[in-house]
C-alpha cells in the first residue's frame, strides 16, 4: 500500500495541514479533480492532500492507522452510490472507520446531493456538500475553514494563546497513554494553555528529523512519557529513536526534563537508558500539577482567562493547533470567551458566538441543535449590531444571514424575515458584483420563507425582486435557481402558463452551464413534468420522465431513491392518462382498436413501473417500514387489484419477486392510502 501526498507546489510548507482523501475503487477518475479543488479552495490555507495510490489494494492497517492518527486534520469522504451500497452491507472504508475511532473530523463530498438521505441514515448526521451544488466551490472553501486554519490564525494561536510549550517524547505504540497524558494535563485548568508538541504535528512529506530537532529547541521543557516500551529495542534490534535521538538532543540543548510515568517501569533500567532523567511523577492530577509547576514555573500557569485568550485556545483545541484536537473542550472555551467578555463588545466575543452558532447549525463536531444555534447566534448578532461601525460589513451580514437560516429551520418565519431584512439593508456597495449577488441571495432566502409560510403572492413578489437584482447577470445557474423557485410558486397558485415559462427558461440556462445531468437541471425537468401532468398533458409528462429515468440510471446505476420516485411517478402518469382520456378499464364506452391498445399499454406500463418502484425502494433501503417502500407497495397493490380483482395479489407478488431474484418481504401497510401527489419533491 502506497500513500501519495499532493501540495500546491513541489515543496510542502512546514505549516501545511494534512487532509486525507478517501475514494472507492470505482471512482478514482475523480481523484485529481477533488485534489485540485481541495488545494485551491482557499489561498489562505496551506494543506497537503494524502490518499491511497491504488484503492482496493490490500490495506496495511498499521500504516493507515499511523497516517490518520498522527496529524490528519480532516478526512474527505467521496460519497457515491457504490460506496453506499457497500455501507448498506456493513462494509465501511477502513479510512472512515479509523477516522471515527480517532475522532478525526469527516467532510462528506457527494457525487450528487440526492445521496445524502441514505448516507445520513447509514453514517449519522454529518454535514456535507455535493459536487452538484450550485455554490460547490464556495461551500468547499467555507467547510475547509471550519476544520483548518489560515496562516494568519495559525500565527496568532502560536504567538498569543499559549503560556508555555512542551515537547512530548514517547514510543509510537504508546499513543493511547500519550493521549491520556495530554487530557490529564489539560484537565488541570491552569495548564489548559500549555501547548504540547508531539509527532502528530509532523508535516507529511518533510524531513522529520529536522522538524523534531526544531520543535525540541523551541520548547520550554522536554516531557518523557515513561512506559516499559520506552526501554525496548526497535524492530531492527537497536536502541529506539527516543533513546538515540530525542532525549540526547534535549539534554544537549539544556532542556528541562519532566518524566511522567504512564505505566509502571523499572527505575534502574530507566536511569541507565536515560542518564540524568531524575525522578518520575505519576499521571494523577496532584502529581502532574506539582511537577509542572515546579519545572515550568508560575508563568506557565494560567490564572486568568480573558475573552481573547479563551477564543484563541478554543480555536486551538477545536482545530488541533498546538494541542490535541478536542472539539468538546474547544466548544467550552468558546462559551468561556463569551462569558469572559460579559457586556463588553469585543471582536473575539462576536467570533466565538458566531462559531458556536455555526457549530450547532451545521453539526460540526456535535449534533445539530437549532435552539442552541439560535441562542449563540442571537448573542453574536446583538453584539455585532452595536459594533457594526467597527467591523467588516460582510462579516456582520454573514452573521445575520446565518441567524435567519436558523430561525427558518426553527419555523420562526416572521422573525426570520425580520433578520433577513436587516441583513439585506446592511449590504453595502450593491453596485459591485459581490454586493449585488449577496443582496440577491438574501432576497431569495426571504422568498423561500414566504413560500414555506404558504404566502405565495408575497413569495412571488420577493422572488421577482431577487431576479431583478440579478438582472445584469441573468445567464447563470443562480438566476436559474431563482426562476425555478418562482415557477414553483406559480404552480402552487395554479398559474400554469407563467410556471411553464419559468421552468423552461431555468432549464435553458441550466442546460447551458450545468448540463442535463446536473441535480438542479433534473429538478427543473421534474417540475416541468409535474406541471404537464397537472395540466393533463400526459404524453409530455411521460416523455420527460422517461428521459429523466434513463439519465438517473446512468448517474446512479439501477438502484436509487430518485429512480424509485421517477418510476412511481411514471406509474401514476400512465394510469391517469388511461383513465382521464376515456380508456376505462371496465369498457363503459366503445373504443377504437388503437385506443384499446393504448389503454392496455398504459395499464401494463403502470403496473410494471409500480412493481419496479417497489423493488427499487426495497433494494436501496432494505427496510420494510421505509415510507418510500410503503407507498410503492400500496400503489402496486391498488393497480393490480383494479386490473385483476379476482386474483390473489400476494401470490402474484411472490411469483414476480422470485422471477427477478429479489427476496423482498411485504412491508407493513399504512392505514391511509397516500395520494398520487404525495411525492418527495423538495423546493430548492
XYZ file of C-alpha atoms in Angstrom:
684
model
C 0.000 0.000 0.000
C 1.439 3.334 -1.060
C 0.269 6.692 0.355
C 0.720 9.633 -2.017
C 0.821 13.293 -0.949
C -0.003 16.331 -3.074
C 0.551 20.011 -2.285
C 0.270 23.215 -4.314
C 3.980 23.283 -5.094
C 6.914 20.896 -5.166
C 7.982 21.724 -1.581
C 5.482 21.028 1.197
C 5.372 24.014 3.615
C 6.058 23.323 7.291
C 2.658 24.823 8.154
C 0.730 22.547 5.766
C -2.245 20.804 7.377
C -2.924 17.231 6.385
C -6.171 16.219 4.639
C -6.835 12.565 3.762
C -8.977 11.795 0.709
C -10.975 8.567 0.704
C -12.454 7.234 -2.563
C -13.880 3.869 -3.557
C -12.187 1.791 -6.248
C -14.673 2.686 -8.996
C -14.263 6.458 -8.768
C -10.525 7.123 -8.870
C -11.028 9.225 -12.013
C -12.479 11.937 -9.776
C -9.404 11.961 -7.558
C -7.335 14.582 -9.378
C -10.340 16.899 -9.652
C -11.074 16.630 -5.946
C -7.409 17.137 -5.021
C -7.233 20.269 -7.175
C -10.447 21.563 -5.603
C -9.106 20.995 -2.076
C -5.733 22.616 -2.754
C -7.239 25.649 -4.498
C -10.297 26.141 -2.275
C -8.760 28.820 -0.045
C -5.457 30.604 -0.821
C -5.034 31.410 2.882
C -4.993 27.741 3.926
C -1.938 25.578 3.303
C -2.774 21.892 3.151
C -1.351 18.649 1.823
C -3.754 16.014 0.456
C -2.905 12.350 1.120
C -4.552 9.291 -0.437
C -4.006 5.599 -1.082
C -2.456 5.317 -4.531
C -4.492 2.279 -5.563
C -7.749 1.903 -3.585
C -8.740 -1.725 -3.211
C -5.182 -2.951 -2.694
C -4.504 -4.906 0.456
C -4.607 -2.232 3.168
C -1.778 -2.049 5.694
C -3.867 -1.086 8.709
C -0.828 -0.163 10.811
C 0.385 2.337 8.203
C -3.117 3.708 7.683
C -3.665 3.925 11.443
C -0.493 5.976 11.856
C -1.460 8.201 8.929
C -4.893 9.085 10.296
C -3.998 9.164 13.966
C -0.779 11.130 13.622
C -1.602 14.508 12.181
C -4.561 14.185 9.828
C -6.815 17.203 10.402
C -9.670 16.156 8.136
C -10.943 13.104 6.249
C -12.702 13.940 2.984
C -15.037 11.085 2.058
C -16.223 10.938 -1.548
C -19.806 9.661 -1.349
C -21.074 7.675 -4.339
C -23.813 5.118 -4.996
C -21.150 2.372 -4.975
C -19.858 3.482 -1.586
C -23.377 3.487 -0.121
C -24.114 0.010 -1.448
C -21.058 -1.243 0.412
C -22.012 0.625 3.581
C -25.510 -0.904 3.430
C -23.857 -4.297 3.566
C -21.788 -3.220 6.557
C -18.620 -2.579 4.525
C -17.284 0.829 5.582
C -13.963 2.100 4.187
C -11.090 1.492 6.638
C -10.172 5.195 6.427
C -13.692 6.094 7.581
C -13.639 3.586 10.453
C -10.264 4.838 11.698
C -11.308 8.482 11.392
C -14.301 7.723 13.609
C -12.085 5.846 16.069
C -9.555 8.687 16.332
C -12.215 11.425 16.206
C -10.829 12.913 13.008
C -13.490 15.235 11.514
C -15.164 13.894 8.368
C -16.300 16.027 5.436
C -18.536 14.075 3.023
C -18.437 15.315 -0.579
C -21.209 13.615 -2.526
C -21.192 12.997 -6.254
C -24.833 14.083 -6.124
C -26.864 15.761 -3.390
C -29.569 13.095 -3.590
C -27.167 10.590 -1.993
C -27.245 12.345 1.375
C -30.507 10.884 2.794
C -29.154 7.327 2.691
C -25.679 8.436 3.763
C -27.206 10.148 6.796
C -29.137 7.003 7.623
C -26.012 4.843 7.415
C -23.397 7.205 8.877
C -25.391 9.618 11.013
C -25.995 13.331 10.604
C -22.670 14.521 9.183
C -22.968 17.804 7.322
C -21.598 17.610 3.795
C -21.593 19.205 0.368
C -22.193 17.905 -3.145
C -20.348 18.386 -6.415
C -23.738 19.265 -7.910
C -24.290 22.202 -5.533
C -24.572 25.440 -7.485
C -22.171 27.042 -4.969
C -19.929 23.970 -4.591
C -16.590 25.822 -4.698
C -17.753 28.451 -2.188
C -19.218 25.738 0.068
C -15.963 23.764 -0.052
C -13.940 26.822 0.910
C -16.302 27.512 3.829
C -16.110 23.904 5.044
C -12.300 23.843 4.935
C -12.249 26.994 7.055
C -14.402 25.115 9.582
C -11.735 22.434 10.031
C -8.422 24.036 9.030
C -6.850 27.368 9.889
C -5.384 30.161 7.819
C -1.722 31.086 8.113
C -2.635 34.272 9.983
C -4.788 32.412 12.536
C -2.051 29.803 12.980
C 0.421 32.582 13.815
C -1.972 34.205 16.308
C -2.655 30.933 18.109
C 1.021 30.007 18.450
C 2.090 33.530 19.453
C -0.773 34.587 21.721
C -2.733 31.581 23.024
C -0.160 29.554 24.950
C 1.717 30.252 28.162
C 4.350 27.564 27.536
C 5.262 24.756 25.136
C 6.467 21.260 25.997
C 7.817 18.565 23.682
C 6.225 15.152 24.347
C 8.556 12.225 23.676
C 7.093 8.715 23.605
C 7.080 5.440 21.655
C 4.502 5.256 18.876
C 2.987 2.131 20.395
C 2.156 4.239 23.467
C -0.088 6.739 21.640
C -3.047 5.822 23.879
C -1.048 6.657 27.005
C 0.197 9.850 25.322
C -3.369 10.981 24.700
C -4.335 10.154 28.285
C -1.429 12.289 29.495
C -2.416 15.274 27.344
C -6.016 15.092 28.518
C -4.951 14.752 32.152
C -2.613 17.738 31.861
C -5.176 19.940 30.116
C -7.936 18.933 32.525
C -5.914 20.919 35.064
C -7.357 24.350 34.287
C -4.163 26.280 34.991
C -2.314 24.191 32.354
C -5.020 24.410 29.686
C -2.860 26.959 27.862
C 0.267 24.753 27.780
C 0.983 23.668 24.214
C 2.053 20.042 23.835
C 4.063 19.310 20.686
C 4.061 15.649 19.701
C 4.665 13.804 16.469
C 1.042 14.305 15.480
C 2.206 17.721 14.289
C 4.910 16.463 11.929
C 4.340 17.781 8.416
C 3.735 14.960 5.956
C 6.383 14.780 3.244
C 9.084 16.742 5.118
C 12.303 15.512 6.792
C 11.053 14.639 10.248
C 14.488 14.685 11.953
C 14.809 18.400 11.236
C 11.281 19.152 12.456
C 11.777 17.200 15.668
C 15.051 18.956 16.493
C 13.497 22.338 15.737
C 10.485 21.545 17.934
C 12.714 20.464 20.837
C 14.724 23.684 20.511
C 11.539 25.799 20.568
C 10.045 24.054 23.612
C 10.255 25.151 27.248
C 10.549 21.589 28.550
C 11.002 18.007 27.352
C 8.330 15.592 28.660
C 9.402 11.949 28.633
C 6.400 9.603 28.744
C 7.692 6.628 30.705
C 6.427 3.122 29.910
C 8.187 -0.251 29.569
C 8.069 0.287 25.774
C 10.472 3.198 26.204
C 13.223 0.745 27.128
C 12.573 -1.733 24.302
C 14.668 -2.086 21.143
C 13.240 -1.089 17.790
C 12.212 -3.545 15.067
C 15.840 -3.836 13.918
C 17.045 -4.795 17.406
C 18.685 -1.443 18.071
C 18.001 1.311 20.585
C 14.819 3.181 19.745
C 14.595 6.747 18.389
C 13.779 8.315 21.770
C 16.976 6.879 23.313
C 19.260 7.597 20.349
C 17.981 10.970 19.139
C 15.232 12.827 21.013
C 16.459 12.548 24.600
C 20.180 13.196 23.867
C 19.281 16.261 21.779
C 17.078 17.651 24.563
C 19.931 17.157 27.077
C 22.390 18.739 24.651
C 20.152 21.822 24.372
C 19.816 22.040 28.153
C 16.080 21.454 28.184
C 14.195 20.902 31.444
C 13.232 17.214 31.662
C 9.864 16.147 33.079
C 9.494 12.366 33.300
C 5.868 11.249 33.564
C 5.303 7.586 34.414
C 2.219 6.436 32.481
C 2.822 2.724 33.163
C 4.906 1.179 35.937
C 8.505 0.947 34.695
C 11.756 -0.306 36.224
C 13.533 2.809 37.559
C 17.052 1.372 37.367
C 16.665 0.420 33.712
C 15.153 3.834 33.013
C 18.083 5.654 34.640
C 20.552 3.518 32.686
C 18.918 4.235 29.311
C 18.213 7.910 30.122
C 21.089 9.317 32.208
C 20.077 12.279 34.346
C 16.360 11.727 33.873
C 15.665 12.263 37.569
C 12.552 11.230 39.442
C 9.303 10.457 37.661
C 5.850 11.787 38.526
C 2.568 9.943 38.214
C -0.388 10.679 35.979
C -2.760 11.770 38.738
C -3.796 15.416 38.833
C -1.957 16.333 42.036
C 1.328 14.791 40.863
C 1.134 16.490 37.460
C 0.241 19.850 38.995
C 3.167 19.722 41.413
C 5.714 18.572 38.814
C 4.718 21.026 36.079
C 4.514 23.981 38.451
C 7.994 23.211 39.716
C 9.539 22.619 36.293
C 7.736 25.236 34.165
C 7.342 27.966 36.744
C 4.417 30.177 37.610
C 4.473 31.898 34.218
C 3.109 28.718 32.623
C 0.131 28.662 34.984
C -2.959 30.360 33.611
C -4.627 32.285 36.417
C -6.997 34.473 34.417
C -8.742 33.612 31.136
C -9.760 36.720 29.226
C -12.022 36.681 26.169
C -9.251 36.872 23.570
C -7.202 34.030 25.031
C -10.297 31.836 25.531
C -11.228 32.377 21.869
C -7.715 31.568 20.605
C -7.480 28.483 22.833
C -10.924 27.436 21.617
C -9.637 27.640 18.040
C -6.500 25.701 19.042
C -8.416 22.778 20.573
C -11.226 22.809 18.027
C -8.802 22.536 15.123
C -5.895 20.740 16.783
C -3.306 23.521 16.575
C -0.504 23.265 19.141
C -2.576 20.889 21.268
C -4.516 17.676 20.722
C -7.799 18.169 18.863
C -10.597 18.228 21.429
C -13.780 19.681 19.972
C -15.714 19.497 23.224
C -13.011 21.467 25.031
C -12.975 23.913 22.115
C -16.722 24.469 22.432
C -16.403 25.067 26.191
C -13.626 27.587 25.578
C -15.715 29.480 23.005
C -18.506 29.607 25.594
C -15.972 30.805 28.184
C -14.838 33.563 25.785
C -18.392 34.910 25.518
C -18.831 34.654 29.285
C -15.488 36.379 29.982
C -16.432 39.325 27.760
C -19.620 39.920 29.732
C -21.392 43.001 28.388
C -18.185 44.262 26.774
C -18.247 44.465 22.986
C -15.244 42.679 21.518
C -14.422 41.072 18.212
C -13.449 37.773 19.865
C -16.815 37.640 21.662
C -18.657 38.053 18.356
C -16.415 35.483 16.668
C -16.881 32.930 19.473
C -20.662 33.282 19.487
C -20.782 33.146 15.674
C -18.647 29.984 15.627
C -20.917 28.368 18.237
C -23.942 29.215 16.082
C -22.371 27.507 13.065
C -21.235 24.516 15.155
C -24.797 23.805 16.272
C -26.419 24.833 12.991
C -24.236 22.519 10.894
C -23.447 19.842 13.482
C -19.666 20.383 13.371
C -18.179 18.024 15.926
C -21.526 17.710 17.691
C -25.216 17.113 16.969
C -27.289 19.702 15.125
C -29.204 21.761 17.675
C -31.092 24.723 16.207
C -32.191 26.007 19.628
C -28.567 26.311 20.757
C -27.617 27.727 17.363
C -30.239 30.448 17.859
C -29.062 31.152 21.414
C -25.485 31.813 20.299
C -26.452 33.427 17.010
C -28.627 35.896 18.857
C -25.663 36.884 21.067
C -23.400 37.249 18.008
C -25.956 39.328 16.091
C -26.872 41.548 19.040
C -23.227 42.280 19.849
C -22.382 42.838 16.194
C -25.325 45.225 15.813
C -23.913 47.555 18.460
C -20.407 47.327 16.989
C -21.255 47.430 13.300
C -19.297 50.645 12.658
C -16.084 48.945 13.846
C -16.141 45.695 11.910
C -16.238 44.483 8.308
C -19.694 44.848 6.817
C -19.649 41.452 5.078
C -18.877 39.730 8.389
C -21.868 41.406 10.079
C -24.157 40.485 7.174
C -22.897 36.886 7.296
C -23.899 36.595 10.978
C -27.419 37.894 10.351
C -27.924 35.695 7.292
C -26.948 32.579 9.262
C -29.236 33.619 12.106
C -32.036 33.964 9.559
C -31.341 30.420 8.346
C -31.524 29.102 11.924
C -34.866 30.837 12.506
C -36.179 29.356 9.266
C -35.141 25.864 10.395
C -36.981 26.556 13.668
C -40.028 27.637 11.603
C -39.996 31.043 13.287
C -40.793 32.590 9.933
C -41.747 36.126 10.983
C -38.520 36.553 12.929
C -36.509 35.017 10.068
C -37.960 37.581 7.659
C -37.088 40.385 10.091
C -33.468 39.194 10.379
C -33.083 38.671 6.613
C -34.477 42.170 6.065
C -31.883 43.664 8.389
C -29.107 41.720 6.659
C -30.348 42.977 3.297
C -30.382 46.598 4.472
C -26.865 46.162 5.835
C -25.391 45.105 2.466
C -23.111 47.831 1.196
C -21.818 48.582 -2.280
C -24.677 46.955 -4.175
C -23.252 48.302 -7.395
C -20.377 45.828 -7.137
C -20.882 42.269 -8.361
C -20.208 40.807 -4.918
C -22.642 43.164 -3.188
C -25.320 42.589 -5.807
C -25.079 38.797 -5.601
C -25.125 38.915 -1.795
C -28.290 41.031 -1.849
C -29.899 38.706 -4.388
C -29.107 35.653 -2.268
C -30.640 37.185 0.871
C -33.725 38.232 -1.074
C -34.118 34.711 -2.454
C -33.886 33.323 1.100
C -36.720 35.637 2.133
C -38.799 34.426 -0.804
C -38.240 30.818 0.285
C -39.528 31.654 3.775
C -42.713 33.181 2.362
C -43.135 30.093 0.186
C -42.840 27.816 3.224
C -45.393 30.018 5.016
C -47.819 29.436 2.142
C -47.894 33.148 1.255
C -47.425 32.570 -2.471
C -48.200 36.144 -3.555
C -45.517 37.531 -1.280
C -43.097 34.770 -2.265
C -43.660 35.687 -5.907
C -43.132 39.377 -5.228
C -39.877 38.817 -3.340
C -38.642 36.278 -5.889
C -39.197 38.880 -8.611
C -37.090 41.299 -6.596
C -34.286 38.721 -6.372
C -34.449 38.203 -10.133
C -34.429 41.947 -10.710
C -31.275 42.324 -8.611
C -29.637 39.586 -10.711
C -30.920 41.026 -13.974
C -27.491 42.104 -15.184
C -26.270 38.564 -14.618
C -29.283 36.547 -15.755
C -27.308 33.924 -17.660
C -26.050 31.913 -14.678
C -27.162 28.930 -12.544
C -28.107 31.064 -9.514
C -30.520 33.069 -11.643
C -31.916 29.790 -12.971
C -32.472 28.523 -9.414
C -34.474 31.668 -8.656
C -36.508 31.097 -11.809
C -37.219 27.518 -10.799
C -38.400 28.623 -7.359
C -40.559 31.286 -8.966
C -42.058 28.610 -11.196
C -42.946 26.518 -8.143
C -44.810 29.486 -6.665
C -46.756 29.995 -9.919
C -47.535 26.279 -9.999
C -48.933 26.346 -6.460
C -51.010 29.388 -7.465
C -52.219 27.331 -10.455
C -50.824 29.948 -12.840
C -49.539 27.217 -15.120
C -48.637 29.415 -18.073
C -46.160 31.517 -16.099
C -44.876 28.423 -14.297
C -44.150 26.871 -17.699
C -42.215 29.950 -18.813
C -40.108 29.917 -15.635
C -39.290 26.204 -15.808
C -38.356 26.348 -19.481
C -36.115 29.391 -19.020
C -34.456 27.805 -15.979
C -33.798 24.634 -17.970
C -32.336 26.619 -20.865
C -29.789 28.288 -18.568
C -29.023 25.084 -16.627
C -28.517 23.028 -19.783
C -26.029 25.624 -20.986
C -23.993 25.963 -17.783
C -24.575 22.753 -15.823
C -25.575 20.127 -18.359
C -28.654 17.910 -18.466
C -27.463 15.519 -15.749
C -26.855 18.119 -13.036
C -29.133 17.857 -9.985
C -30.535 21.388 -10.482
C -31.327 20.680 -14.122
C -33.011 17.386 -13.223
C -35.090 19.147 -10.560
C -36.318 21.689 -13.114
C -37.172 18.954 -15.626
C -39.044 17.036 -12.925
C -41.028 20.166 -12.034
C -41.828 20.605 -15.714
C -43.081 17.006 -15.952
C -45.268 17.564 -12.885
C -46.654 20.723 -14.455
C -47.535 18.843 -17.654
C -49.261 16.176 -15.571
C -51.288 18.770 -13.687
C -52.368 20.367 -16.984
C -53.331 16.927 -18.382
C -50.523 16.861 -20.955
C -49.684 13.287 -20.106
C -47.642 12.465 -23.217
C -45.218 15.311 -22.413
C -45.043 14.346 -18.724
C -44.281 10.728 -19.611
C -41.705 11.672 -22.256
C -39.742 13.946 -19.891
C -39.919 11.445 -17.033
C -38.695 8.562 -19.188
C -35.714 10.662 -20.320
C -35.011 11.557 -16.703
C -35.236 7.878 -15.757
C -32.564 6.917 -18.279
C -30.375 9.813 -17.145
C -30.739 8.778 -13.494
C -29.753 5.201 -14.316
C -26.585 6.469 -15.974
C -25.747 8.585 -12.922
C -26.788 6.263 -10.093
C -26.925 2.787 -11.571
C -30.128 0.751 -11.319
C -30.935 1.241 -7.619
C -31.525 4.700 -6.111
C -34.387 6.601 -4.394
C -34.556 9.144 -7.233
C -35.094 6.240 -9.618
C -37.785 4.775 -7.362
C -39.551 8.161 -7.253
C -39.406 8.511 -11.028
C -40.807 5.003 -11.526
C -43.564 5.817 -9.043
C -44.405 8.987 -10.973
C -44.456 7.144 -14.296
C -46.818 4.530 -12.883
C -49.186 7.355 -11.937
C -48.820 9.194 -15.244
C -49.679 6.127 -17.344
C -52.656 5.186 -15.184
C -54.082 8.710 -15.147
C -53.661 9.049 -18.903
C -55.640 5.836 -19.350
C -58.469 6.857 -17.013
C -58.842 10.518 -17.930
C -58.668 10.035 -21.665
C -61.651 7.732 -21.569
C -59.708 4.470 -21.686
C -61.773 2.979 -18.899
C -60.894 -0.441 -17.579
C -64.488 -1.705 -17.455
C -65.157 -0.615 -21.043
C -68.123 1.722 -20.397
C -67.724 3.191 -23.892
C -66.858 1.739 -27.250
C -63.223 2.443 -28.167
C -61.398 2.236 -31.454
C -58.829 -0.559 -31.780
C -55.834 1.796 -31.404
C -57.384 3.312 -28.271
C -57.915 -0.143 -26.834
C -54.265 -0.958 -27.495
C -53.140 2.309 -25.873
C -55.306 1.608 -22.842
C -53.841 -1.860 -22.487
C -50.351 -0.447 -22.888
C -50.942 2.169 -20.171
C -52.390 -0.392 -17.781
C -49.470 -2.730 -18.176
C -46.872 0.062 -18.022
C -48.444 1.449 -14.854
C -48.338 -1.974 -13.207
C -44.776 -2.581 -14.415
C -43.495 0.809 -13.205
C -45.242 0.353 -9.847
C -43.537 -3.027 -9.408
C -40.126 -1.620 -10.407
C -40.562 1.284 -7.978
C -41.396 -1.148 -5.176
C -38.401 -3.409 -5.856
C -36.064 -0.427 -6.280
C -37.123 1.174 -2.990
C -36.610 -2.020 -1.036
C -33.248 -2.891 -2.575
C -31.973 0.601 -1.773
C -33.285 0.978 1.771
C -33.536 -2.686 2.829
C -36.200 -1.582 5.303
C -39.757 -2.844 5.082
C -41.025 0.131 7.108
C -39.449 2.751 4.869
C -42.073 5.323 3.707
C -40.988 5.096 0.070
C -41.336 1.327 0.078
C -44.712 1.515 1.802
C -46.197 3.923 -0.705
C -44.848 1.855 -3.604
C -46.385 -1.291 -2.116
C -49.788 0.397 -1.763
C -49.646 1.770 -5.320
C -48.683 -1.645 -6.683
C -51.479 -3.416 -4.800
C -54.009 -0.818 -5.978
C -53.005 -1.201 -9.635
C -53.076 -4.998 -9.507
C -56.426 -5.138 -7.682
C -58.085 -2.850 -10.226
C -56.708 -4.779 -13.156
C -57.216 -8.288 -11.767
C -59.836 -8.020 -8.974
C -60.336 -11.783 -8.765
C -56.646 -12.654 -8.457
C -54.527 -13.124 -5.360
C -52.163 -10.139 -5.128
C -49.792 -11.649 -2.577
C -49.401 -14.810 -4.616
C -48.744 -12.780 -7.785
C -46.229 -10.572 -5.943
C -44.331 -13.591 -4.618
C -44.103 -15.019 -8.152
C -42.809 -11.722 -9.541
C -40.229 -11.434 -6.794
C -38.935 -14.935 -7.492
C -38.630 -14.106 -11.191
C -36.398 -11.088 -10.522
C -34.444 -12.975 -7.881
C -35.090 -10.492 -5.090
C -36.069 -11.674 -1.645
C -38.341 -8.762 -0.806
C -40.700 -9.113 2.167
C -44.071 -7.383 2.251
C -43.836 -4.068 4.124
C -46.112 -3.089 6.948
C -49.141 -1.398 5.365
C -50.183 2.090 6.493
C -53.873 2.660 7.199
C -54.171 5.653 4.903
C -53.658 5.293 1.190
C -51.335 8.110 0.017
C -52.482 10.330 -2.810
C -50.547 10.339 -6.034
C -49.280 13.844 -5.325
C -47.718 12.661 -2.072
C -44.323 12.873 -3.760
C -40.953 13.628 -2.221
C -40.397 16.782 -4.236
C -38.488 19.426 -2.327
C -38.167 23.080 -3.179
C -34.549 24.025 -3.764
